[in-house]
Short mmCIF file of C-alpha atoms and ligand atoms in Angstrom, two decimals:
data_model
loop_
_atom_site.label_atom_id
_atom_site.label_comp_id
_atom_site.label_asym_id
_atom_site.label_seq_id
_atom_site.Cartn_x
_atom_site.Cartn_y
_atom_site.Cartn_z
CA MET A 1317 106.74 99.92 112.06
CA SER A 1318 105.04 95.85 113.19
CA GLU A 1319 103.67 93.83 110.57
CA PHE A 1320 100.96 92.26 112.49
CA HIS A 1321 97.70 92.34 111.53
CA SER A 1322 95.08 91.80 114.16
CA LYS A 1323 91.50 90.37 113.18
CA ILE A 1324 89.59 93.11 115.63
CA ARG A 1325 88.42 95.91 115.73
CA THR A 1326 86.66 97.15 118.77
CA ILE A 1327 84.55 100.63 117.77
CA GLN A 1328 83.61 102.24 114.17
CA TRP A 1329 81.43 105.52 113.00
CA THR A 1330 79.48 103.67 110.65
CA ASP A 1331 76.47 104.32 107.91
CA ASN A 1332 76.20 107.24 109.78
CA CYS A 1333 76.29 105.68 113.84
CA SER A 1334 79.55 103.41 116.27
CA ARG A 1335 79.26 100.36 115.51
CA MET A 1336 81.05 98.42 118.28
CA VAL A 1337 81.45 95.20 119.81
CA ASP A 1338 79.33 94.24 122.82
CA GLN A 1339 82.54 93.61 125.56
CA THR A 1340 79.44 92.25 128.47
CA LEU A 1341 78.65 88.77 125.79
CA PHE A 1342 81.94 88.03 125.62
CA PRO A 1343 83.89 84.98 125.62
CA TYR A 1344 79.52 83.60 124.49
CA GLU A 1345 79.83 85.70 121.17
CA TYR A 1346 81.37 87.85 119.83
CA LYS A 1347 78.75 91.00 118.25
CA TYR A 1348 79.06 94.63 117.15
CA VAL A 1349 75.73 96.22 118.30
CA ASP A 1350 75.23 100.38 116.02
CA ILE A 1351 75.35 102.64 118.94
CA LYS A 1352 72.32 105.30 117.17
CA SER A 1353 71.74 108.20 120.18
CA GLY A 1354 74.25 110.26 122.51
CA ASP A 1355 71.82 109.25 125.51
CA GLU A 1356 72.61 104.83 124.47
CA MET A 1357 75.83 105.78 124.45
CA PHE A 1358 76.24 106.99 127.26
CA ALA A 1359 74.58 103.63 129.01
CA ALA A 1360 76.75 102.16 126.79
CA ILE A 1361 79.75 103.31 127.72
CA ARG A 1362 78.39 102.99 131.87
CA ASN A 1363 77.79 99.54 131.31
CA MET A 1364 80.30 98.16 129.27
CA ILE A 1365 79.12 97.42 126.25
CA VAL A 1366 82.80 99.17 125.32
CA ARG A 1367 85.77 99.77 127.80
CA GLY A 1368 88.37 99.93 128.12
CA ALA A 1369 90.46 103.76 128.44
CA PRO A 1370 91.06 104.67 124.72
CA ALA A 1371 87.73 103.42 123.31
CA ILE A 1372 85.60 104.84 125.40
CA GLY A 1373 87.09 108.60 125.05
CA ILE A 1374 86.26 106.93 120.66
CA ALA A 1375 83.49 105.78 121.54
CA GLY A 1376 82.74 109.49 123.94
CA ALA A 1377 83.32 111.52 121.00
CA HIS A 1378 81.55 109.37 119.09
CA GLY A 1379 78.55 110.29 121.76
CA ILE A 1380 78.61 113.24 121.23
CA VAL A 1381 78.20 114.22 116.42
CA LEU A 1382 75.23 111.58 117.97
CA TYR A 1383 74.80 113.56 120.16
CA ALA A 1384 75.58 116.75 117.75
CA ILE A 1385 73.11 114.58 115.50
CA GLU A 1386 70.14 114.10 117.40
CA ILE A 1387 69.85 118.24 118.11
CA ALA A 1388 70.73 119.85 115.52
CA LYS A 1389 66.80 117.57 114.65
CA GLN A 1390 65.61 120.00 117.33
CA ILE A 1391 67.31 122.94 117.90
CA SER A 1392 67.76 125.76 115.10
CA ASN A 1393 69.48 128.33 116.94
CA ARG A 1394 73.34 128.30 116.19
CA ASP A 1395 74.05 129.50 120.20
CA GLU A 1396 71.86 127.96 121.86
CA PHE A 1397 72.94 124.48 119.78
CA ILE A 1398 76.20 125.20 120.75
CA SER A 1399 74.78 125.84 124.73
CA THR A 1400 72.94 122.57 124.24
CA LEU A 1401 75.90 120.78 122.79
CA LEU A 1402 78.54 121.51 125.22
CA GLU A 1403 75.96 120.60 128.03
CA LYS A 1404 75.77 116.62 126.77
CA ALA A 1405 78.94 117.81 126.26
CA ASP A 1406 79.83 117.48 130.24
CA TYR A 1407 77.49 115.14 130.92
CA MET A 1408 79.04 112.37 128.21
CA LYS A 1409 82.19 112.89 130.37
CA THR A 1410 80.70 111.50 134.50
CA SER A 1411 79.95 108.16 132.23
CA ARG A 1412 83.28 106.99 133.28
CA PRO A 1413 85.28 108.58 135.89
CA THR A 1414 88.90 107.31 135.85
CA ALA A 1415 89.95 106.58 132.74
CA VAL A 1416 91.29 109.97 131.65
CA ASN A 1417 91.10 109.56 127.71
CA LEU A 1418 87.04 110.04 127.80
CA MET A 1419 87.36 113.15 129.14
CA TRP A 1420 90.65 114.09 126.72
CA ALA A 1421 88.76 112.48 123.49
CA VAL A 1422 85.18 115.51 125.23
CA GLU A 1423 87.18 118.49 125.64
CA LYS A 1424 89.05 117.61 121.28
CA GLN A 1425 85.58 118.18 120.64
CA LYS A 1426 83.73 120.83 122.33
CA GLU A 1427 87.19 122.47 120.72
CA ILE A 1428 86.32 121.69 117.74
CA ILE A 1429 82.25 123.13 118.35
CA LYS A 1430 83.72 126.65 120.58
CA ASN A 1431 86.32 127.31 117.42
CA SER A 1432 84.12 126.51 114.48
CA SER A 1433 82.72 128.85 112.49
CA SER A 1434 79.90 126.78 109.83
CA GLY A 1435 76.71 126.79 110.56
CA ILE A 1436 74.12 123.97 112.72
CA SER A 1437 74.86 121.01 110.12
CA GLY A 1438 78.97 122.01 108.85
CA ILE A 1439 79.98 121.67 113.04
CA VAL A 1440 78.41 118.69 113.10
CA GLU A 1441 79.82 116.58 110.06
CA GLU A 1442 83.61 118.42 111.76
CA LEU A 1443 81.97 116.49 113.92
CA LYS A 1444 81.49 113.52 112.49
CA GLN A 1445 85.78 113.90 111.32
CA ASN A 1446 87.64 114.56 114.38
CA GLY A 1447 85.53 111.36 115.45
CA ILE A 1448 86.87 109.51 112.50
CA LYS A 1449 90.36 111.17 113.01
CA LEU A 1450 90.49 110.56 116.07
CA GLU A 1451 89.37 107.09 115.90
CA ASN A 1452 92.42 106.21 113.04
CA GLU A 1453 94.80 108.11 114.80
CA ASP A 1454 94.15 105.63 117.76
CA ILE A 1455 95.54 102.64 115.73
CA GLU A 1456 98.41 105.12 114.73
CA ILE A 1457 99.09 105.30 118.43
CA ASN A 1458 99.27 102.06 119.59
CA LYS A 1459 101.72 100.23 116.67
CA LYS A 1460 103.56 102.80 117.49
CA ILE A 1461 103.88 102.04 121.36
CA GLY A 1462 103.79 98.41 120.50
CA ASP A 1463 107.28 98.92 118.41
CA TYR A 1464 109.14 101.12 121.25
CA GLY A 1465 107.82 98.31 123.59
CA ALA A 1466 108.95 95.27 121.71
CA GLU A 1467 113.11 96.88 121.72
CA VAL A 1468 112.52 95.70 125.72
CA VAL A 1469 110.45 92.22 125.24
CA PRO A 1470 113.63 89.42 125.57
CA LYS A 1471 113.96 87.16 123.65
CA GLY A 1472 111.35 84.01 124.30
CA ALA A 1473 109.86 86.11 126.69
CA THR A 1474 107.12 85.32 128.94
CA ILE A 1475 104.64 88.37 129.08
CA LEU A 1476 101.88 89.14 132.69
CA THR A 1477 100.31 91.44 132.19
CA HIS A 1478 96.89 91.49 133.65
CA CYS A 1479 93.12 93.28 132.89
CA ASN A 1480 92.20 93.80 129.50
CA ALA A 1481 94.93 96.64 127.33
CA GLY A 1482 94.29 94.80 124.50
CA ALA A 1483 92.68 95.43 121.10
CA LEU A 1484 89.05 95.32 122.92
CA ALA A 1485 90.56 98.13 125.10
CA THR A 1486 91.37 100.50 121.71
CA VAL A 1487 90.13 100.84 118.73
CA GLY A 1488 92.35 98.88 117.65
CA TYR A 1489 95.98 96.30 118.44
CA GLY A 1490 95.88 98.18 121.47
CA THR A 1491 98.68 98.99 124.24
CA ALA A 1492 99.83 96.34 126.43
CA LEU A 1493 99.02 93.96 123.97
CA GLY A 1494 100.53 96.23 121.60
CA VAL A 1495 103.10 95.13 123.21
CA VAL A 1496 102.84 91.83 122.63
CA ARG A 1497 101.72 92.31 119.47
CA SER A 1498 105.19 93.78 117.64
CA ALA A 1499 106.92 91.25 119.80
CA TYR A 1500 105.64 88.11 118.32
CA ALA A 1501 105.68 89.66 114.75
CA LYS A 1502 110.15 89.30 115.34
CA ASP A 1503 109.79 86.87 117.98
CA ASN A 1504 107.14 83.86 117.72
CA THR A 1505 108.46 82.24 120.85
CA ILE A 1506 106.90 85.24 123.57
CA GLN A 1507 104.38 83.85 125.49
CA VAL A 1508 101.31 85.24 127.21
CA PHE A 1509 100.38 85.17 131.69
CA ALA A 1510 97.34 86.53 131.89
CA ASP A 1511 95.73 87.23 135.12
CA GLU A 1512 91.58 86.12 135.61
CA THR A 1513 91.12 89.68 136.88
CA ARG A 1514 87.96 89.74 139.77
CA PRO A 1515 85.09 90.81 139.35
CA ARG A 1516 84.61 91.40 136.03
CA GLN A 1517 86.67 89.33 134.37
CA GLN A 1518 88.63 91.24 131.64
CA GLY A 1519 91.41 88.87 131.90
CA ALA A 1520 89.71 85.51 131.20
CA ARG A 1521 86.90 86.35 128.81
CA ILE A 1522 88.39 89.55 127.20
CA THR A 1523 92.30 89.30 127.00
CA THR A 1524 92.48 85.17 125.94
CA LEU A 1525 89.24 85.80 123.23
CA GLU A 1526 91.60 88.17 121.64
CA LEU A 1527 94.97 86.96 122.18
CA THR A 1528 93.40 83.60 121.20
CA MET A 1529 91.68 84.85 118.09
CA ASP A 1530 94.76 86.30 116.79
CA GLY A 1531 97.10 82.99 117.53
CA ILE A 1532 99.18 84.31 119.82
CA PRO A 1533 100.12 81.71 122.41
CA THR A 1534 98.82 81.78 126.42
CA THR A 1535 98.32 81.20 129.46
CA LEU A 1536 95.69 81.84 132.05
CA ILE A 1537 96.13 82.60 135.42
CA THR A 1538 93.73 83.04 138.71
CA ASP A 1539 94.77 86.49 140.14
CA GLY A 1540 96.29 85.29 143.06
CA MET A 1541 99.11 83.12 141.19
CA CYS A 1542 101.72 85.71 139.70
CA SER A 1543 104.19 84.96 142.87
CA TYR A 1544 103.93 81.83 142.60
CA PHE A 1545 105.21 81.71 138.65
CA MET A 1546 108.03 84.50 139.26
CA LYS A 1547 108.55 83.13 141.77
CA LYS A 1548 109.26 80.22 139.79
CA GLY A 1549 110.58 82.25 136.69
CA MET A 1550 108.10 81.89 134.65
CA ILE A 1551 107.85 85.35 134.66
CA ASP A 1552 109.89 87.80 132.22
CA MET A 1553 108.13 91.00 132.60
CA VAL A 1554 104.84 92.59 132.72
CA VAL A 1555 103.34 95.08 130.68
CA VAL A 1556 100.34 96.61 131.52
CA GLY A 1557 97.77 99.29 130.89
CA ALA A 1558 96.14 102.41 132.34
CA ASP A 1559 93.20 104.50 132.80
CA ARG A 1560 95.39 107.10 134.03
CA ILE A 1561 98.71 108.69 134.49
CA ALA A 1562 99.31 111.69 136.56
CA SER A 1563 102.13 114.02 136.66
CA ASN A 1564 104.66 111.82 138.46
CA GLY A 1565 104.46 108.53 137.16
CA ASP A 1566 101.34 107.13 139.22
CA ALA A 1567 99.17 105.08 137.43
CA ALA A 1568 95.95 103.98 137.26
CA ASN A 1569 94.63 100.81 135.96
CA LYS A 1570 92.33 98.06 137.11
CA ILE A 1571 91.41 96.49 140.70
CA GLY A 1572 94.64 94.29 141.28
CA THR A 1573 97.51 95.78 139.16
CA TYR A 1574 99.70 98.05 142.34
CA THR A 1575 99.68 93.50 143.71
CA VAL A 1576 100.70 92.52 140.60
CA ALA A 1577 103.99 95.94 141.06
CA ILE A 1578 104.09 94.98 144.35
CA ALA A 1579 105.28 91.55 143.65
CA ALA A 1580 107.51 92.37 140.06
CA LYS A 1581 109.19 94.51 142.03
CA TYR A 1582 110.26 92.25 144.69
CA HIS A 1583 110.77 89.30 142.26
CA ASN A 1584 112.77 92.37 140.55
CA ILE A 1585 111.31 91.09 137.62
CA PRO A 1586 110.21 95.18 135.51
CA PHE A 1587 106.55 96.06 135.54
CA TYR A 1588 106.60 98.38 132.19
CA VAL A 1589 103.01 100.23 131.90
CA ALA A 1590 101.76 101.25 127.92
CA ALA A 1591 99.45 103.69 126.78
CA PRO A 1592 99.49 106.83 124.43
CA LEU A 1593 100.55 109.89 125.70
CA SER A 1594 96.26 111.29 125.93
CA THR A 1595 96.12 109.00 129.28
CA ILE A 1596 98.77 111.32 130.74
CA ASP A 1597 96.78 113.42 132.93
CA THR A 1598 99.49 116.96 133.60
CA ASN A 1599 96.20 118.66 135.43
CA ILE A 1600 97.24 116.46 138.96
CA GLU A 1601 100.54 116.07 140.21
CA THR A 1602 100.61 112.03 141.71
CA GLY A 1603 98.31 109.35 141.90
CA ASP A 1604 95.88 110.00 145.39
CA GLU A 1605 94.19 113.14 143.00
CA ILE A 1606 92.59 109.90 140.75
CA VAL A 1607 89.34 110.10 140.96
CA ILE A 1608 88.31 106.02 141.68
CA GLU A 1609 85.10 104.95 140.00
CA GLU A 1610 82.23 102.03 142.69
CA ARG A 1611 81.55 99.49 140.64
CA SER A 1612 77.66 97.45 142.52
CA ARG A 1613 77.54 94.86 144.74
CA GLU A 1614 76.90 92.67 142.19
CA GLU A 1615 80.15 92.33 140.20
CA VAL A 1616 81.34 91.64 143.82
CA THR A 1617 78.07 88.81 144.85
CA HIS A 1618 77.06 86.86 141.77
CA ILE A 1619 79.51 85.61 138.21
CA ASN A 1620 77.41 84.56 135.41
CA GLY A 1621 73.60 85.71 137.75
CA LYS A 1622 74.64 82.99 140.18
CA ILE A 1623 75.46 85.08 143.72
CA ILE A 1624 78.65 83.40 145.64
CA CYS A 1625 78.71 84.47 148.23
CA ALA A 1626 76.43 84.85 152.12
CA PRO A 1627 74.09 87.09 150.27
CA GLU A 1628 74.12 89.87 153.11
CA VAL A 1629 77.77 89.91 153.34
CA ASN A 1630 79.37 93.69 153.16
CA ILE A 1631 81.21 94.55 149.32
CA ILE A 1632 83.77 96.85 148.20
CA ASN A 1633 84.54 97.88 145.02
CA PRO A 1634 86.91 99.97 143.70
CA GLY A 1635 87.30 99.42 139.92
CA PHE A 1636 91.15 101.37 140.19
CA ASP A 1637 93.83 100.66 141.39
CA VAL A 1638 96.69 103.42 141.49
CA THR A 1639 100.82 102.25 140.83
CA PRO A 1640 103.05 103.30 142.86
CA HIS A 1641 105.82 105.61 140.01
CA GLU A 1642 108.83 103.46 141.93
CA LEU A 1643 107.64 100.51 141.29
CA ILE A 1644 107.40 101.29 137.36
CA ALA A 1645 110.38 100.20 135.95
CA GLY A 1646 108.83 102.56 132.25
CA ILE A 1647 105.70 103.91 131.08
CA ILE A 1648 105.74 103.19 127.62
CA THR A 1649 104.18 105.94 124.85
CA GLU A 1650 104.02 106.34 121.29
CA LYS A 1651 106.71 108.58 121.61
CA GLY A 1652 108.98 106.54 123.22
CA ILE A 1653 110.09 104.78 126.38
CA LEU A 1654 109.78 107.06 129.45
CA ARG A 1655 111.87 106.15 132.66
CA PRO A 1656 112.55 107.48 136.23
CA ASP A 1657 112.45 110.18 136.53
CA TYR A 1658 108.58 110.39 135.71
CA LYS A 1659 108.47 114.37 137.00
CA ASP A 1660 111.08 114.97 134.12
CA SER A 1661 110.88 112.67 131.22
CA ILE A 1662 106.91 113.16 131.09
CA LYS A 1663 107.57 117.54 132.50
CA ALA A 1664 109.57 116.87 128.66
CA LEU A 1665 106.84 115.93 126.72
CA GLY A 1666 105.50 119.29 126.98
CA ILE A 1667 102.06 117.87 126.97
O1 MRU B 1107 86.66 98.65 133.76
P1 MRU B 1107 87.85 98.34 132.57
O2 MRU B 1107 87.50 96.89 131.90
O3 MRU B 1107 87.57 99.77 132.05
O4 MRU B 1107 89.41 98.59 132.44
C1 MRU B 1107 90.32 98.37 131.85
C2 MRU B 1107 91.36 98.66 132.27
O5 MRU B 1107 91.97 98.40 133.08
C3 MRU B 1107 92.36 98.76 131.25
O6 MRU B 1107 93.40 97.84 131.80
C4 MRU B 1107 93.14 100.13 131.41
O7 MRU B 1107 92.05 101.64 130.41
C5 MRU B 1107 93.54 100.29 129.77
S1 MRU B 1107 93.29 100.08 128.52
C6 MRU B 1107 94.07 100.74 127.21
#
């Protein structure tokens, strides 16, 4: 296991509510908010107070606990309690469509609801305990991903990453940035190049913040610069996260990832995806089946509340793109690094 100790805890069930870092305030404030109801959690996920695939999974699991607490105060009939709660669970899954970890975690809670033999208060308690368990497991999974990934990081490497697949996209430690943390624990000469990641600037606002907090050398670049630095021989590898991986290894991640993968292939730079098994969706064959979230026009037309373009211009704003499996050198998971042919290596996981 890695010796790196990150200071960051993104989300935690505490005092009967879900305490999370408000990521809309970065980099100006690092402040925790308490989410106290299921509807507040739905809004926190949709408005990206909490974001990053594994983190919104845990947020969804906490959201079901919050709904359960509320419904238990209103309904005393057990069957009615269960059917109302299952409806709310399905509603929670619609808060963001692309990251499959949300569906995965909510389904884990639904299994508890359906299989429990307890009364209402017992079910609420079981959901709470399961939420805490999923939360703690997330950090352990990320550390394993980090340690497997560190094995393929060359000495003194410069690692390019896109968006934020860090401690702040998970409960703690991170997936892509978990690889960085574990590699840095072994070799403090490695460094990170972070893509800014328009439109919401997760790279600039979040990745630079968390890596700086943990003392890892980081250089911020704008999205269009990656091929320039690749051509100059300044990037040794790319590691990104994922929001959903199809059975053939196609991987959805923040918009712009596909461009980075194409540039990496052209320059013979290995492009890795780091993600937990909960990001792999074996219900779909290829990335064509992944629903891509369409986000608001203001994310593109405005920066920090100020308009940056002609007000009437047309806007299209997909939140994610899909990197085809043939551009991916390996998928780093908690069970090791999957290699092509991904259809076979994913099937062999038996998930
Ligand atoms: O829209 P976001 O900020 O939730 O998107 C996040 C990303 O695309 C991450 O890179 C991805 O979720 C991987 S998280 C470990």
